[in-house]
mmCIF file of C-alpha atoms in Angstrom:
data_model
loop_
_atom_site.group_PDB
_atom_site.id
_atom_site.type_symbol
_atom_site.label_atom_id
_atom_site.label_comp_id
_atom_site.label_asym_id
_atom_site.label_seq_id
_atom_site.Cartn_x
_atom_site.Cartn_y
_atom_site.Cartn_z
ATOM 1 C CA UNK Z 1325 8.064 6.734 -11.172
ATOM 2 C CA UNK Z 1326 6.365 7.081 -7.813
ATOM 3 C CA UNK Z 1327 7.490 10.074 -5.747
ATOM 4 C CA UNK Z 1328 7.178 10.154 -1.950
ATOM 5 C CA UNK Z 1329 5.414 13.244 -0.619
ATOM 6 C CA UNK Z 1330 7.577 15.856 1.089
ATOM 7 C CA UNK Z 1331 8.346 15.548 4.811
ATOM 8 C CA UNK Z 1332 5.473 13.979 6.709
ATOM 9 C CA UNK Z 1333 7.017 14.091 10.169
ATOM 10 C CA UNK Z 1334 9.558 12.044 12.075
ATOM 11 C CA UNK Z 1335 10.014 8.492 10.803
ATOM 12 C CA UNK Z 1336 8.797 5.601 12.918
ATOM 13 C CA UNK Z 1337 11.463 3.836 14.962
ATOM 14 C CA UNK Z 1338 9.768 0.443 15.276
ATOM 15 C CA UNK Z 1339 11.518 -2.076 13.007
ATOM 16 C CA UNK Z 1340 9.202 -3.468 10.324
ATOM 17 C CA UNK Z 1341 9.437 -5.928 7.514
ATOM 18 C CA UNK Z 1342 7.231 -5.166 4.516
ATOM 19 C CA UNK Z 1343 5.901 -7.534 1.918
ATOM 20 C CA UNK Z 1344 2.975 -8.045 -0.444
ATOM 21 C CA UNK Z 1345 0.530 -10.880 -0.927
ATOM 22 C CA UNK Z 1346 1.306 -13.065 -3.946
ATOM 23 C CA UNK Z 1347 -1.790 -12.022 -5.944
ATOM 24 C CA UNK Z 1348 -2.074 -8.489 -4.665
ATOM 25 C CA UNK Z 1349 -3.672 -6.780 -7.711
ATOM 26 C CA UNK Z 1350 -7.177 -6.964 -9.178
ATOM 27 C CA UNK Z 1351 -8.716 -4.711 -11.786
ATOM 28 C CA UNK Z 1352 -12.204 -4.384 -13.216
ATOM 29 C CA UNK Z 1353 -14.203 -2.025 -15.407
ATOM 30 C CA UNK Z 1354 -17.622 -0.639 -14.510
ATOM 31 C CA UNK Z 1355 -19.569 0.626 -17.527
ATOM 32 C CA UNK Z 1356 -22.929 0.947 -15.787
ATOM 33 C CA UNK Z 1357 -23.949 0.286 -12.188
ATOM 34 C CA UNK Z 1358 -24.941 -3.271 -13.236
ATOM 35 C CA UNK Z 1359 -22.123 -4.168 -15.654
ATOM 36 C CA UNK Z 1360 -18.683 -5.091 -14.339
ATOM 37 C CA UNK Z 1361 -15.999 -7.164 -15.986
ATOM 38 C CA UNK Z 1362 -12.407 -8.039 -15.061
ATOM 39 C CA UNK Z 1363 -9.506 -6.457 -16.893
ATOM 40 C CA UNK Z 1364 -6.015 -7.895 -17.134
ATOM 41 C CA UNK Z 1365 -3.383 -5.191 -16.602
ATOM 42 C CA UNK Z 1366 0.359 -5.754 -16.620
ATOM 43 C CA UNK Z 1367 1.613 -3.808 -13.609
ATOM 44 C CA UNK Z 1368 5.188 -5.080 -13.430
ATOM 45 C CA UNK Z 1369 6.751 -4.295 -10.063
ATOM 46 C CA UNK Z 1370 4.640 -1.164 -9.435
ATOM 47 C CA UNK Z 1371 3.163 -2.465 -6.191
ATOM 48 C CA UNK Z 1372 6.546 -3.556 -4.846
ATOM 49 C CA UNK Z 1373 7.918 -0.088 -5.624
ATOM 50 C CA UNK Z 1374 4.868 1.448 -3.921
ATOM 51 C CA UNK Z 1375 5.625 -0.520 -0.739
ATOM 52 C CA UNK Z 1376 9.317 0.401 -0.863
ATOM 53 C CA UNK Z 1377 8.586 4.127 -1.234
ATOM 54 C CA UNK Z 1378 6.180 3.941 1.726
ATOM 55 C CA UNK Z 1379 8.902 2.240 3.787
ATOM 56 C CA UNK Z 1380 11.620 4.727 2.898
ATOM 57 C CA UNK Z 1381 9.310 7.680 3.651
ATOM 58 C CA UNK Z 1382 8.126 6.422 7.051
ATOM 59 C CA UNK Z 1383 10.458 3.949 8.758
ATOM 60 C CA UNK Z 1384 14.058 4.153 9.974
ATOM 61 C CA UNK Z 1385 14.468 0.377 10.302
ATOM 62 C CA UNK Z 1386 12.688 -1.392 7.476
ATOM 63 C CA UNK Z 1387 13.354 -4.405 5.310
ATOM 64 C CA UNK Z 1388 11.439 -5.587 2.247
ATOM 65 C CA UNK Z 1389 10.966 -8.937 0.563
ATOM 66 C CA UNK Z 1390 8.614 -10.077 -2.161
ATOM 67 C CA UNK Z 1391 5.590 -12.193 -1.318
ATOM 68 C CA UNK Z 1392 7.687 -15.360 -1.075
ATOM 69 C CA UNK Z 1393 10.325 -13.834 1.217
ATOM 70 C CA UNK Z 1394 10.530 -14.338 4.955
ATOM 71 C CA UNK Z 1395 10.626 -11.734 7.693
ATOM 72 C CA UNK Z 1396 13.474 -11.506 10.187
ATOM 73 C CA UNK Z 1397 12.505 -12.999 13.558
ATOM 74 C CA UNK Z 1398 10.920 -10.676 16.100
ATOM 75 C CA UNK Z 1399 9.994 -7.955 13.620
ATOM 76 C CA UNK Z 1400 6.514 -6.581 12.895
ATOM 77 C CA UNK Z 1401 5.231 -7.207 9.375
ATOM 78 C CA UNK Z 1402 3.578 -4.508 7.271
ATOM 79 C CA UNK Z 1403 1.820 -6.334 4.430
ATOM 80 C CA UNK Z 1404 0.151 -4.920 1.342
ATOM 81 C CA UNK Z 1405 -2.765 -7.333 1.280
ATOM 82 C CA UNK Z 1406 -4.593 -6.181 -1.843
ATOM 83 C CA UNK Z 1407 -4.836 -3.410 -4.389
ATOM 84 C CA UNK Z 1408 -8.014 -3.083 -6.452
ATOM 85 C CA UNK Z 1409 -8.415 -0.708 -9.335
ATOM 86 C CA UNK Z 1410 -11.929 -0.018 -10.588
ATOM 87 C CA UNK Z 1411 -12.191 1.862 -13.877
ATOM 88 C CA UNK Z 1412 -15.501 3.772 -13.949
ATOM 89 C CA UNK Z 1413 -16.435 4.556 -17.543
ATOM 90 C CA UNK Z 1414 -18.528 7.674 -18.189
ATOM 91 C CA UNK Z 1415 -21.152 8.255 -20.874
ATOM 92 C CA UNK Z 1416 -20.631 9.187 -24.494
ATOM 93 C CA UNK Z 1417 -18.305 7.574 -27.024
ATOM 94 C CA UNK Z 1418 -15.852 10.264 -28.132
ATOM 95 C CA UNK Z 1419 -15.615 12.198 -24.868
ATOM 96 C CA UNK Z 1420 -15.894 9.278 -22.455
ATOM 97 C CA UNK Z 1421 -14.226 9.979 -19.161
ATOM 98 C CA UNK Z 1422 -12.719 7.152 -17.174
ATOM 99 C CA UNK Z 1423 -12.030 7.406 -13.454
ATOM 100 C CA UNK Z 1424 -9.552 5.039 -11.854
ATOM 101 C CA UNK Z 1425 -10.393 4.398 -8.197
ATOM 102 C CA UNK Z 1426 -7.695 2.433 -6.406
ATOM 103 C CA UNK Z 1427 -8.099 0.925 -2.946
ATOM 104 C CA UNK Z 1428 -5.098 -0.520 -1.078
ATOM 105 C CA UNK Z 1429 -5.644 -2.778 1.929
ATOM 106 C CA UNK Z 1430 -2.709 -3.066 4.338
ATOM 107 C CA UNK Z 1431 -2.232 -4.987 7.553
ATOM 108 C CA UNK Z 1432 0.223 -4.540 10.410
ATOM 109 C CA UNK Z 1433 1.005 -7.944 11.911
ATOM 110 C CA UNK Z 1434 2.946 -8.755 15.047
ATOM 111 C CA UNK Z 1435 5.994 -11.055 14.780
ATOM 112 C CA UNK Z 1436 3.748 -14.073 15.478
ATOM 113 C CA UNK Z 1437 1.634 -13.237 12.412
ATOM 114 C CA UNK Z 1438 -1.442 -11.919 14.231
ATOM 115 C CA UNK Z 1439 -3.175 -8.921 12.672
ATOM 116 C CA UNK Z 1440 -2.698 -5.881 14.921
ATOM 117 C CA UNK Z 1441 -4.241 -3.142 12.749
ATOM 118 C CA UNK Z 1442 -5.844 -3.050 9.288
ATOM 119 C CA UNK Z 1443 -5.451 0.051 7.104
ATOM 120 C CA UNK Z 1444 -7.238 1.185 3.922
ATOM 121 C CA UNK Z 1445 -6.037 3.930 1.574
ATOM 122 C CA UNK Z 1446 -7.467 5.269 -1.687
ATOM 123 C CA UNK Z 1447 -6.258 7.015 -4.830
ATOM 124 C CA UNK Z 1448 -8.224 8.526 -7.725
ATOM 125 C CA UNK Z 1449 -7.585 10.040 -11.151
ATOM 126 C CA UNK Z 1450 -9.895 10.959 -14.034
ATOM 127 C CA UNK Z 1451 -9.171 11.611 -17.705
ATOM 128 C CA UNK Z 1452 -10.765 11.513 -21.119
ATOM 129 C CA UNK Z 1453 -10.363 8.016 -22.546
ATOM 130 C CA UNK Z 1454 -9.057 9.253 -25.889
ATOM 131 C CA UNK Z 1455 -9.469 7.537 -29.227
ATOM 132 C CA UNK Z 1456 -7.240 5.141 -31.147
ATOM 133 C CA UNK Z 1457 -3.569 5.314 -30.181
ATOM 134 C CA UNK Z 1458 -4.265 7.873 -27.436
ATOM 135 C CA UNK Z 1459 -6.438 5.374 -25.528
ATOM 136 C CA UNK Z 1460 -3.620 3.315 -23.993
ATOM 137 C CA UNK Z 1461 -1.327 6.324 -23.445
ATOM 138 C CA UNK Z 1462 -4.043 8.176 -21.539
ATOM 139 C CA UNK Z 1463 -4.851 5.013 -19.594
ATOM 140 C CA UNK Z 1464 -1.216 4.622 -18.495
ATOM 141 C CA UNK Z 1465 -1.011 8.289 -17.517
ATOM 142 C CA UNK Z 1466 -4.326 8.163 -15.613
ATOM 143 C CA UNK Z 1467 -3.408 4.958 -13.785
ATOM 144 C CA UNK Z 1468 -0.026 6.459 -12.904
ATOM 145 C CA UNK Z 1469 -1.681 9.562 -11.440
ATOM 146 C CA UNK Z 1470 -4.129 7.392 -9.467
ATOM 147 C CA UNK Z 1471 -1.225 5.370 -8.038
ATOM 148 C CA UNK Z 1472 0.635 8.566 -7.136
ATOM 149 C CA UNK Z 1473 -2.489 9.832 -5.359
ATOM 150 C CA UNK Z 1474 -2.697 6.473 -3.573
ATOM 151 C CA UNK Z 1475 0.956 6.751 -2.501
ATOM 152 C CA UNK Z 1476 0.473 10.306 -1.199
ATOM 153 C CA UNK Z 1477 -2.620 9.272 0.753
ATOM 154 C CA UNK Z 1478 -0.884 6.157 2.102
ATOM 155 C CA UNK Z 1479 2.191 7.979 3.394
ATOM 156 C CA UNK Z 1480 0.131 10.768 4.939
ATOM 157 C CA UNK Z 1481 -2.380 8.283 6.357
ATOM 158 C CA UNK Z 1482 0.265 6.083 7.977
ATOM 159 C CA UNK Z 1483 2.102 9.140 9.342
ATOM 160 C CA UNK Z 1484 -1.098 10.435 10.956
ATOM 161 C CA UNK Z 1485 -2.312 7.026 12.143
ATOM 162 C CA UNK Z 1486 -2.877 6.916 15.903
ATOM 163 C CA UNK Z 1487 -2.637 3.106 15.735
ATOM 164 C CA UNK Z 1488 0.798 3.156 14.101
ATOM 165 C CA UNK Z 1489 1.998 5.863 16.496
ATOM 166 C CA UNK Z 1490 0.903 3.692 19.445
ATOM 167 C CA UNK Z 1491 2.586 0.643 17.924
ATOM 168 C CA UNK Z 1492 5.767 2.690 17.443
ATOM 169 C CA UNK Z 1493 5.897 3.274 21.227
ATOM 170 C CA UNK Z 1494 5.940 -0.455 22.055
ATOM 171 C CA UNK Z 1495 9.350 -1.406 23.376
ATOM 172 C CA UNK Z 1496 11.136 -4.094 21.307
ATOM 173 C CA UNK Z 1497 11.235 -6.054 24.547
ATOM 174 C CA UNK Z 1498 7.523 -6.869 24.067
ATOM 175 C CA UNK Z 1499 7.413 -7.485 20.324
ATOM 176 C CA UNK Z 1500 9.230 -10.817 20.285
ATOM 177 C CA UNK Z 1501 8.314 -13.010 23.267
ATOM 178 C CA UNK Z 1502 11.016 -15.540 22.359
ATOM 179 C CA UNK Z 1503 13.676 -12.845 22.645
ATOM 180 C CA UNK Z 1504 12.192 -11.054 25.667
ATOM 181 C CA UNK Z 1505 14.883 -12.230 28.122
ATOM 182 C CA UNK Z 1506 17.788 -11.538 25.761
ATOM 183 C CA UNK Z 1507 16.427 -8.070 24.896
ATOM 184 C CA UNK Z 1508 15.911 -7.300 28.585
ATOM 185 C CA UNK Z 1509 19.505 -8.274 29.384
ATOM 186 C CA UNK Z 1510 20.773 -5.967 26.634
ATOM 187 C CA UNK Z 1511 18.766 -3.071 28.068
ATOM 188 C CA UNK Z 1512 20.201 -3.402 31.597
ATOM 189 C CA UNK Z 1513 23.863 -3.779 30.598
#
């Protein structure tokens, strides 16, 4: 299971709704600089759990829905746009090392759906490929470590992001133009 890194600072107060794109994951193998081929990997709900751990580590007011869900009105949207995993295969048959390099593309969108800031985070893990029955077990373990590295880098990257810190300081009054008057009335009562 994915584990959030220890305290990364004060959580963000801006309410966000997080989601993923429907076809968020791609995977391919690189055996030489010129040879690449796609690989089908069953990831289950790993990317949804990744988003949820990021939310719980960083935001006080966050909701989550799968790719087909809708965001509450007037709330910024933090979307996991894509995750690509490239498996770089080393040389040699018995001692072949494989490095998983994962890149996650995120976008912070305003309530109207306009991209405010794009974000990119990376995770990496390397292991010996193993032979026979060890091949898939080592692959699962390596991919898990690469995703954990990605999660750590994502949480730390968002926490340190000047763009997200600036966005956090925007008053809710300005995030949802349709509710601007109602929000303003609540603030002066």
